[in-house]
XYZ file of C-alpha atoms in Angstrom:
624
model
C 104.848 171.510 84.465
C 107.945 172.363 86.441
C 111.129 170.988 84.906
C 114.689 171.807 85.801
C 118.032 170.025 85.612
C 117.629 166.317 84.958
C 113.886 166.763 84.813
C 114.427 168.758 81.604
C 115.535 165.447 80.094
C 111.868 164.312 80.219
C 110.736 167.135 78.097
C 111.848 170.436 76.688
C 110.053 173.700 76.322
C 111.444 175.719 73.455
C 109.702 178.221 71.238
C 109.830 180.102 68.004
C 108.484 183.428 66.947
C 106.575 184.875 64.054
C 106.467 188.637 64.247
C 109.695 190.144 65.502
C 109.590 188.409 68.820
C 106.032 188.498 70.000
C 105.539 189.714 73.534
C 102.561 191.189 75.243
C 103.079 194.313 75.083
C 104.299 197.673 76.176
C 106.415 199.603 73.710
C 109.589 200.958 75.308
C 111.451 202.149 72.228
C 111.369 201.209 68.541
C 114.104 198.613 68.988
C 112.666 196.558 71.845
C 109.375 195.124 73.072
C 108.432 194.594 76.711
C 105.532 192.774 78.315
C 104.240 190.185 80.743
C 104.539 187.195 78.378
C 106.371 185.794 75.378
C 104.729 183.663 72.702
C 105.664 181.926 69.500
C 103.136 183.581 67.230
C 100.822 186.566 67.307
C 99.800 187.630 70.785
C 99.447 185.622 74.007
C 96.048 184.174 74.800
C 96.067 185.836 78.220
C 96.405 189.599 78.375
C 98.196 191.661 81.045
C 95.093 191.754 83.249
C 94.185 188.053 83.139
C 93.158 186.511 86.461
C 93.951 182.823 85.969
C 94.538 180.168 83.325
C 91.398 178.654 81.798
C 92.386 175.089 82.748
C 92.402 175.731 86.510
C 89.657 176.254 89.072
C 90.614 179.459 90.898
C 88.349 178.445 93.791
C 89.853 175.001 94.251
C 90.284 174.242 97.963
C 93.749 173.810 99.412
C 94.612 170.926 101.677
C 95.180 167.222 101.967
C 98.105 164.895 101.371
C 98.666 162.760 98.298
C 100.752 159.605 98.147
C 102.546 158.838 94.890
C 104.861 155.996 93.921
C 108.062 156.017 91.951
C 110.459 153.270 90.935
C 114.009 152.627 92.044
C 115.897 154.771 94.522
C 117.559 158.189 94.936
C 120.688 159.606 96.498
C 120.432 163.324 95.751
C 118.093 166.287 96.134
C 120.090 168.348 93.618
C 118.259 168.170 90.259
C 120.724 170.435 88.477
C 123.802 168.197 88.136
C 124.766 165.012 86.325
C 125.976 163.164 89.409
C 123.678 160.942 91.430
C 120.096 159.732 91.113
C 117.809 162.701 91.699
C 114.709 162.317 93.850
C 111.267 162.582 92.287
C 109.823 166.082 92.421
C 113.179 167.609 93.354
C 112.535 170.674 91.178
C 109.275 171.596 92.987
C 110.991 173.995 95.446
C 112.449 176.163 92.684
C 110.867 179.026 90.793
C 111.916 180.005 87.280
C 111.899 183.401 85.607
C 108.810 182.492 83.574
C 106.134 179.792 83.581
C 104.515 177.990 80.662
C 100.885 178.032 79.655
C 99.340 174.588 79.304
C 96.837 175.514 76.610
C 99.079 177.352 74.152
C 102.049 176.241 72.123
C 104.625 177.007 74.792
C 103.669 180.553 75.558
C 105.399 181.676 78.758
C 104.330 184.232 81.347
C 106.380 186.088 83.915
C 106.824 184.377 87.297
C 109.929 185.675 89.074
C 110.112 188.122 86.190
C 107.609 190.978 86.282
C 108.458 192.079 82.743
C 110.326 190.589 79.802
C 112.007 192.902 77.303
C 113.356 191.535 74.009
C 115.503 193.317 71.453
C 113.929 193.682 68.035
C 116.832 191.768 66.493
C 116.617 189.165 69.275
C 120.231 189.775 70.282
C 119.356 190.122 73.982
C 116.586 189.680 76.521
C 116.105 191.494 79.818
C 114.117 190.190 82.790
C 113.017 192.583 85.508
C 112.297 190.776 88.776
C 109.223 191.223 90.938
C 110.152 193.166 94.075
C 108.193 190.792 96.330
C 110.026 187.620 95.192
C 111.515 185.772 98.181
C 113.382 182.561 98.930
C 112.002 180.270 101.618
C 114.484 181.656 104.150
C 113.061 185.165 103.636
C 115.945 186.518 101.552
C 114.915 188.502 98.454
C 115.477 187.051 94.990
C 117.948 189.445 93.392
C 119.518 190.157 90.049
C 122.780 188.841 91.513
C 121.038 185.501 92.189
C 119.949 185.326 88.546
C 123.441 186.001 87.188
C 125.008 183.569 89.668
C 122.461 180.859 88.792
C 123.124 181.201 85.080
C 126.901 181.083 85.442
C 126.820 178.226 87.940
C 124.455 176.057 85.921
C 126.473 176.701 82.781
C 129.845 175.943 84.380
C 129.001 173.334 87.035
C 125.537 172.027 86.216
C 124.317 169.178 84.046
C 125.988 169.235 80.587
C 122.558 169.993 79.135
C 122.840 173.555 80.445
C 126.069 174.120 78.542
C 124.262 172.992 75.409
C 121.323 175.301 76.041
C 123.460 178.289 76.917
C 126.171 177.817 74.270
C 125.086 180.934 72.357
C 124.690 183.158 75.424
C 127.653 185.529 75.527
C 127.028 186.963 78.976
C 124.552 187.682 81.758
C 124.831 190.980 83.555
C 122.975 193.004 86.106
C 121.594 196.041 84.257
C 119.416 197.561 86.958
C 118.455 197.112 90.583
C 116.121 194.220 89.653
C 117.099 193.675 86.011
C 119.310 191.084 84.303
C 120.192 191.166 80.602
C 121.327 188.112 78.655
C 123.295 188.924 75.505
C 123.419 186.434 72.653
C 126.052 185.657 70.082
C 123.664 186.800 67.368
C 119.946 186.985 66.690
C 119.855 183.805 64.618
C 118.454 181.611 67.389
C 114.947 182.900 68.087
C 114.336 180.510 70.993
C 117.067 181.866 73.261
C 114.944 184.517 75.027
C 112.504 181.774 75.949
C 115.222 179.381 77.074
C 116.520 182.017 79.438
C 113.012 182.411 80.847
C 113.206 178.755 81.918
C 116.197 179.529 84.144
C 115.730 178.235 87.726
C 116.951 180.902 90.131
C 118.993 179.594 93.063
C 120.089 181.380 96.263
C 123.640 182.642 95.819
C 123.899 183.402 99.536
C 123.264 179.759 100.466
C 126.026 178.409 98.251
C 128.538 181.165 98.946
C 128.075 181.016 102.685
C 127.486 184.508 104.082
C 128.855 183.262 107.374
C 126.796 180.068 107.322
C 129.300 177.815 105.598
C 129.664 176.935 101.917
C 127.703 174.363 99.931
C 129.354 172.656 96.976
C 126.921 173.072 94.104
C 128.446 170.265 92.041
C 127.985 167.615 94.757
C 125.040 165.378 95.465
C 123.218 166.184 98.674
C 120.431 164.855 100.831
C 120.045 168.203 102.559
C 117.196 170.214 100.994
C 118.303 173.244 98.972
C 116.565 176.540 99.724
C 114.262 177.559 96.890
C 111.548 180.108 96.209
C 108.831 177.838 94.799
C 105.453 176.505 95.954
C 106.814 173.536 97.926
C 109.673 172.757 100.290
C 111.077 169.369 101.291
C 110.250 168.535 104.916
C 110.984 164.799 105.243
C 113.654 162.644 103.628
C 114.264 158.927 104.075
C 117.266 158.357 101.764
C 116.413 156.059 98.899
C 112.951 155.331 100.301
C 110.676 158.371 100.453
C 110.415 162.136 100.649
C 107.658 164.594 101.511
C 107.013 168.050 100.091
C 104.968 170.602 102.009
C 103.137 173.534 100.447
C 104.670 176.866 101.464
C 101.748 178.630 103.163
C 103.232 182.098 102.749
C 104.694 181.515 99.282
C 105.428 184.903 97.831
C 103.810 184.048 94.447
C 100.631 182.296 95.605
C 98.314 185.167 94.543
C 99.827 185.843 91.128
C 97.400 185.174 88.258
C 99.726 182.484 86.864
C 99.367 180.523 90.127
C 95.687 180.894 91.048
C 94.005 177.504 91.312
C 97.346 175.695 91.236
C 99.423 173.771 93.795
C 96.410 172.752 95.864
C 97.811 169.828 97.855
C 99.274 170.620 101.277
C 101.626 167.644 101.181
C 102.991 165.479 98.376
C 104.639 162.211 99.361
C 106.767 160.068 97.040
C 107.416 156.473 98.097
C 110.031 154.429 96.273
C 109.450 150.815 95.251
C 111.812 148.257 93.744
C 109.105 146.122 92.110
C 106.463 147.444 89.729
C 104.038 144.654 90.572
C 104.278 145.680 94.223
C 103.505 149.274 93.167
C 100.311 148.145 91.475
C 99.217 146.101 94.476
C 100.022 149.009 96.795
C 97.776 151.260 94.705
C 94.861 148.837 94.831
C 95.347 148.536 98.605
C 95.105 152.313 99.049
C 98.772 152.996 99.868
C 99.037 155.075 96.670
C 96.454 157.628 95.552
C 97.065 158.117 91.845
C 98.841 156.380 88.978
C 99.313 156.801 85.269
C 98.874 153.322 83.841
C 101.507 152.455 81.247
C 100.842 148.722 81.198
C 98.203 147.654 78.705
C 97.940 144.333 80.529
C 97.126 146.057 83.801
C 94.647 148.411 82.147
C 92.696 145.610 80.485
C 92.926 142.841 83.098
C 94.251 144.258 86.366
C 91.432 146.484 87.615
C 88.711 143.899 88.115
C 88.681 144.467 91.884
C 85.942 145.488 94.343
C 87.274 149.036 94.783
C 86.821 149.684 91.054
C 83.437 147.981 90.860
C 82.220 149.997 93.878
C 83.439 153.292 92.436
C 86.116 153.857 95.070
C 88.789 153.742 92.374
C 88.155 155.764 89.220
C 89.659 154.866 85.854
C 89.778 157.655 83.299
C 91.109 158.081 79.762
C 92.227 161.639 79.091
C 93.010 162.619 75.517
C 95.884 165.008 74.953
C 97.744 166.849 72.221
C 101.265 166.348 73.557
C 103.866 165.275 71.015
C 104.858 161.717 71.859
C 108.353 161.671 70.421
C 109.867 158.252 69.930
C 109.817 155.192 72.187
C 112.163 152.630 70.735
C 114.965 150.145 71.015
C 117.968 152.463 70.605
C 121.141 151.171 68.948
C 124.449 152.409 70.353
C 126.138 153.019 67.002
C 129.444 153.598 68.822
C 129.565 149.813 69.142
C 131.133 148.185 66.041
C 128.261 145.693 65.813
C 125.800 148.546 65.182
C 128.017 150.911 63.198
C 126.621 149.703 59.857
C 123.251 151.147 58.823
C 122.326 147.902 57.058
C 122.706 145.955 60.309
C 120.435 148.398 62.089
C 117.866 148.162 59.297
C 118.052 144.361 59.313
C 117.286 144.144 63.020
C 114.187 146.285 62.502
C 112.775 143.385 60.457
C 113.083 141.076 63.462
C 110.833 143.070 65.810
C 107.291 141.797 65.311
C 105.239 144.808 66.416
C 101.954 143.478 65.047
C 102.197 140.255 67.076
C 103.305 142.228 70.145
C 100.358 144.620 69.881
C 97.822 141.831 69.460
C 99.188 139.485 72.121
C 100.960 141.655 74.681
C 99.407 145.132 74.310
C 95.753 144.070 74.042
C 95.289 146.087 70.866
C 96.173 149.378 72.560
C 98.703 151.935 71.316
C 99.768 153.009 67.830
C 102.947 152.174 65.927
C 105.408 155.022 66.022
C 106.682 156.150 62.620
C 108.320 159.443 63.510
C 110.625 161.013 66.082
C 107.887 163.667 66.436
C 104.817 161.432 66.620
C 101.358 162.773 67.478
C 102.203 166.222 66.106
C 102.249 168.239 62.895
C 106.047 168.011 63.041
C 106.045 164.336 62.007
C 107.108 163.576 58.439
C 104.546 161.732 56.328
C 104.399 160.582 52.738
C 107.055 161.918 50.371
C 108.908 165.178 51.062
C 107.013 168.356 50.238
C 108.571 170.858 47.798
C 109.658 172.942 50.796
C 111.320 169.928 52.405
C 113.005 169.004 49.138
C 114.502 172.484 48.959
C 116.221 171.797 52.266
C 117.193 168.224 51.476
C 118.394 168.566 47.874
C 121.862 169.937 48.793
C 122.458 166.714 50.720
C 121.565 164.284 47.923
C 124.222 161.591 47.861
C 125.040 162.205 51.515
C 121.821 160.694 52.867
C 120.034 157.462 51.909
C 118.218 157.820 48.601
C 115.030 156.602 50.314
C 114.812 160.006 51.997
C 113.732 161.361 48.604
C 111.884 158.407 47.117
C 109.990 156.475 49.827
C 107.680 157.319 52.715
C 109.191 155.878 55.873
C 107.424 152.937 57.476
C 108.826 150.348 59.898
C 108.759 146.752 58.630
C 105.416 144.989 59.149
C 104.241 141.424 59.703
C 100.850 139.737 59.498
C 100.713 139.437 63.292
C 100.621 135.638 63.250
C 104.082 135.242 64.721
C 105.440 133.855 61.449
C 108.214 136.260 60.445
C 109.757 134.191 57.617
C 109.475 136.937 54.976
C 111.028 139.471 57.330
C 113.701 136.983 58.381
C 114.743 136.472 54.755
C 114.976 140.241 54.225
C 116.976 140.684 57.442
C 119.475 137.951 56.516
C 119.914 139.432 53.038
C 120.714 142.836 54.516
C 123.073 141.276 57.058
C 124.885 139.437 54.273
C 125.380 142.742 52.448
C 126.864 144.095 55.683
C 129.346 141.220 55.930
C 127.528 138.727 58.161
C 126.730 135.131 57.237
C 124.451 132.551 58.836
C 126.405 129.342 59.356
C 124.444 126.627 61.069
C 122.563 128.460 63.780
C 125.113 131.262 64.271
C 125.428 134.612 62.519
C 129.134 135.169 62.003
C 131.240 138.053 60.752
C 132.510 136.956 57.346
C 135.964 138.444 57.973
C 136.630 137.676 61.638
C 134.399 134.702 62.273
C 133.080 136.400 65.420
C 129.415 135.766 66.237
C 126.983 138.669 66.450
C 126.067 139.146 70.078
C 124.875 142.086 72.140
C 123.091 143.005 75.368
C 119.741 144.757 75.821
C 119.943 146.864 78.975
C 116.713 147.364 80.948
C 115.740 149.184 84.114
C 112.074 148.123 84.168
C 111.657 144.373 84.727
C 108.149 144.462 83.250
C 109.633 145.256 79.818
C 111.101 141.750 79.786
C 107.866 140.341 78.361
C 108.140 142.758 75.425
C 111.820 142.039 74.814
C 111.758 138.228 75.082
C 109.804 137.652 71.818
C 112.242 140.016 70.062
C 115.180 138.024 71.464
C 113.642 134.804 70.157
C 113.355 136.322 66.687
C 116.975 137.444 66.892
C 117.947 133.870 67.767
C 116.207 132.660 64.611
C 118.659 134.851 62.699
C 121.594 133.367 64.611
C 122.065 136.426 66.817
C 122.909 136.062 70.518
C 121.065 138.716 72.502
C 121.062 138.821 76.291
C 118.703 140.796 78.522
C 120.222 142.531 81.528
C 118.080 144.287 84.149
C 119.886 146.677 86.523
C 118.824 149.078 89.264
C 118.137 152.733 88.543
C 121.474 154.048 89.824
C 123.510 151.608 87.735
C 121.271 152.162 84.741
C 121.634 155.946 84.878
C 125.401 155.628 85.293
C 125.693 153.345 82.288
C 123.440 155.547 80.183
C 125.468 158.650 81.072
C 128.678 156.851 80.005
C 127.096 155.164 76.943
C 128.050 151.793 78.424
C 125.376 149.763 76.649
C 124.665 148.024 73.353
C 120.921 148.574 73.123
C 118.394 150.207 75.454
C 114.712 151.062 75.414
C 114.262 154.812 75.670
C 111.488 157.316 75.141
C 112.863 160.354 73.334
C 110.489 163.151 74.249
C 109.806 166.172 72.058
C 108.105 169.519 72.549
C 105.576 171.269 70.336
C 108.362 173.572 69.187
C 111.775 171.895 68.786
C 114.936 173.940 69.094
C 118.247 173.910 70.934
C 117.590 170.565 72.592
C 117.905 168.866 69.192
C 121.650 169.433 69.456
C 121.744 167.380 72.627
C 119.726 164.609 70.984
C 121.531 164.239 67.670
C 124.542 166.549 67.184
C 127.936 164.952 66.510
C 129.623 167.138 69.128
C 127.349 165.624 71.810
C 127.911 161.994 70.823
C 130.928 161.566 73.104
C 129.948 164.062 75.788
C 128.941 162.179 78.965
C 125.343 162.749 79.957
C 124.060 163.965 76.599
C 120.860 162.578 75.093
C 122.573 161.483 71.871
C 122.316 157.888 73.056
C 122.522 156.506 69.535
C 125.931 158.145 69.017
C 124.866 159.919 65.820
C 127.710 161.713 64.026
C 126.305 162.986 60.755
C 127.116 166.413 59.258
C 123.748 166.414 57.463
C 121.912 165.953 60.747
C 123.979 168.788 62.250
C 123.079 171.071 59.344
C 119.369 170.290 59.603
C 119.436 170.920 63.355
C 120.708 174.416 62.576
C 117.805 174.879 60.157
C 115.374 173.938 62.928
C 116.974 176.274 65.450
C 117.160 179.210 63.043
C 113.664 178.799 61.583
C 112.175 182.331 61.359
C 108.514 181.232 61.599
C 106.285 178.257 62.381
C 105.999 177.102 58.780
C 109.772 177.019 58.373
C 110.121 175.221 61.698
C 107.677 172.498 60.684
C 109.409 172.040 57.313
C 112.897 171.820 58.838
C 111.755 169.419 61.570
C 110.100 167.092 59.060
C 113.268 167.074 56.952
C 115.353 166.244 60.037
C 112.862 163.526 60.960
C 113.262 161.840 57.569
C 117.044 161.732 57.764
C 116.969 160.324 61.287
C 114.382 157.692 60.394
C 116.243 156.452 57.329
C 119.425 156.255 59.400
C 117.767 153.332 61.246
C 119.186 154.470 64.582
C 116.261 152.934 66.451
C 113.622 150.230 66.242
C 110.372 152.183 66.756
C 107.848 150.842 69.253
C 104.555 152.639 70.039
C 102.805 155.723 71.389
C 99.304 156.878 72.268
C 97.221 160.057 72.351
C 95.418 158.951 75.517
C 96.576 159.060 79.114
C 95.126 156.246 81.170
C 94.929 157.226 84.816
C 93.523 155.534 87.897
C 92.936 157.221 91.231
C 91.099 156.818 94.489
C 87.850 158.745 94.359
C 88.859 161.608 96.632
C 89.971 164.062 93.964
C 88.393 166.566 91.609
C 89.898 168.361 88.651
C 88.931 171.344 86.471
C 86.281 170.837 83.820
C 88.762 171.997 81.171
C 92.011 170.055 80.926
C 95.194 171.641 79.594
C 95.990 170.711 76.016
C 99.535 169.818 76.979
C 100.459 167.899 80.101
C 98.428 166.059 82.722
C 98.900 168.619 85.532
C 97.775 166.320 88.361
C 99.952 167.829 91.104
C 99.457 171.228 89.469
C 95.685 171.680 89.084
C 93.825 168.815 90.811
C 92.687 168.977 94.446
C 91.412 166.850 97.304
C 87.614 167.173 97.214
C 86.401 167.438 100.852
C 83.052 165.714 100.171
C 84.545 162.839 98.194
C 87.341 162.464 100.709
C 84.882 162.258 103.617
C 82.705 159.740 101.797
C 85.698 157.520 101.013
C 86.930 157.760 104.614
C 83.490 156.784 105.946
C 83.408 153.790 103.618
C 86.836 152.686 104.848
C 85.753 152.996 108.487
C 82.638 150.918 107.877
C 84.712 148.251 106.158
C 87.267 148.087 108.976
C 87.018 144.992 111.235
């Protein structure tokens, strides 16, 4: 998967090491290790002479156009800044120093970088560029471009970059094709990998060279020159954009790219109504969709195209961590500042009824911020977790030590009386009293009221039953649906009471946890600390995660962090799944082996000439 700028907010790729920074492997001197890849533990799966990843078909044909749908609108092709609504796929034109492997725990292999050299004490990393690397305008990718990209992203890019690069002291050119990043210390073992994720941008385009100057920090609808597998060739602002495969892409024959990027053209069309998107797919205006609606999956595909085999439905199991999808409280708001209030409102979300009546029995209840992974806390703390948590006894809820976390449950009948009684008792402890049919602040007499901000209208059917339960407790809750631009703006400024968000996690948490939970990020516009968490214990446990010297320590620290976050009741957990439900017109093929992590549709699938011809012939015969 290719993720840069705002796209990093969907997922993060960080990594930890076991032996003193495992790379594959050419010894340069006793104090550094150089190679073609960097991995968390042991040695990379693929050696220096590998020919392609196992989850691709190296003989996959190139060609064809795919039509994909996305929701909302866009006003920028710059994925690296906070301003604007970035277009779908906007990071496709840009290469990074390294690329991930989809069947290992975030092992990364050189892309722009020919070799990666890491100090034994992890105090620096050096990337040596491939001499053949070129931007789309023919200019070589240079060490100066790497240094300029780092400094520009850090100083002018999305605030996330400043978080990621906070412990990088400097970047300097240390050879004709070499750049060295020096770190504050060796205590953060993920930093060499983070720097490998750096997208490299063309300094000469932004600094002019006689062709004018582009302002990096501004939104733009003019495509930015990159060095990656695709370039943008058509833009209809807010409506659609088309990417075209770069036929002479400098990296097309590298082992890391064989069998990948098989579509000649990728088209994204924007829609303002999700029901219209679904109808457009069934009519053939869209080629492929990941189905997130349980209602659609169970009831919406009883159409001739499915029955005749022209549309394929497929369930693909995966091992991706699912993070946390939830109602998120904005604890900056006085109404949600009290933990007891947040806990009380958890009792008013009837997940069991929702699953049975609205989700058709699909999905699993989420009980961890690191669901579907070994990082999720379960049961009572282990002795290793207790060793981390004990110094904070009295500073965290006692339940962290004494109770396994579980969201409140119901019998699924819709009768929430027992939960309602518990919620009202907790609210009374927090200073709220039910008088008549209104929940009032005992001191001020003000009613409890708040707004649930949505960007997807189809979530209304999930939220309405929750609102009705809130009303039974005397709470006034309003639903407000806004467009994507307004939603993003309000999220960036924390201008909301409650939202539904999916907080994604990687297989190896690290620096990004600061952006999710750290107190210093709570008031920084554009951070992912949407809940506004300001807890010194959380900050300390984040440091334990980041500084974990091996996988076992990382898992222990992450589980301890998970427990403290869960018992803070910062969210009302919803659901997750270990299956991807996809539907597509029967003109595609994909490798026999799927990657463990990620779907990789635009990465590894291809238009099958035989299937495509058969489908086209069927359409011609059906035409009037």
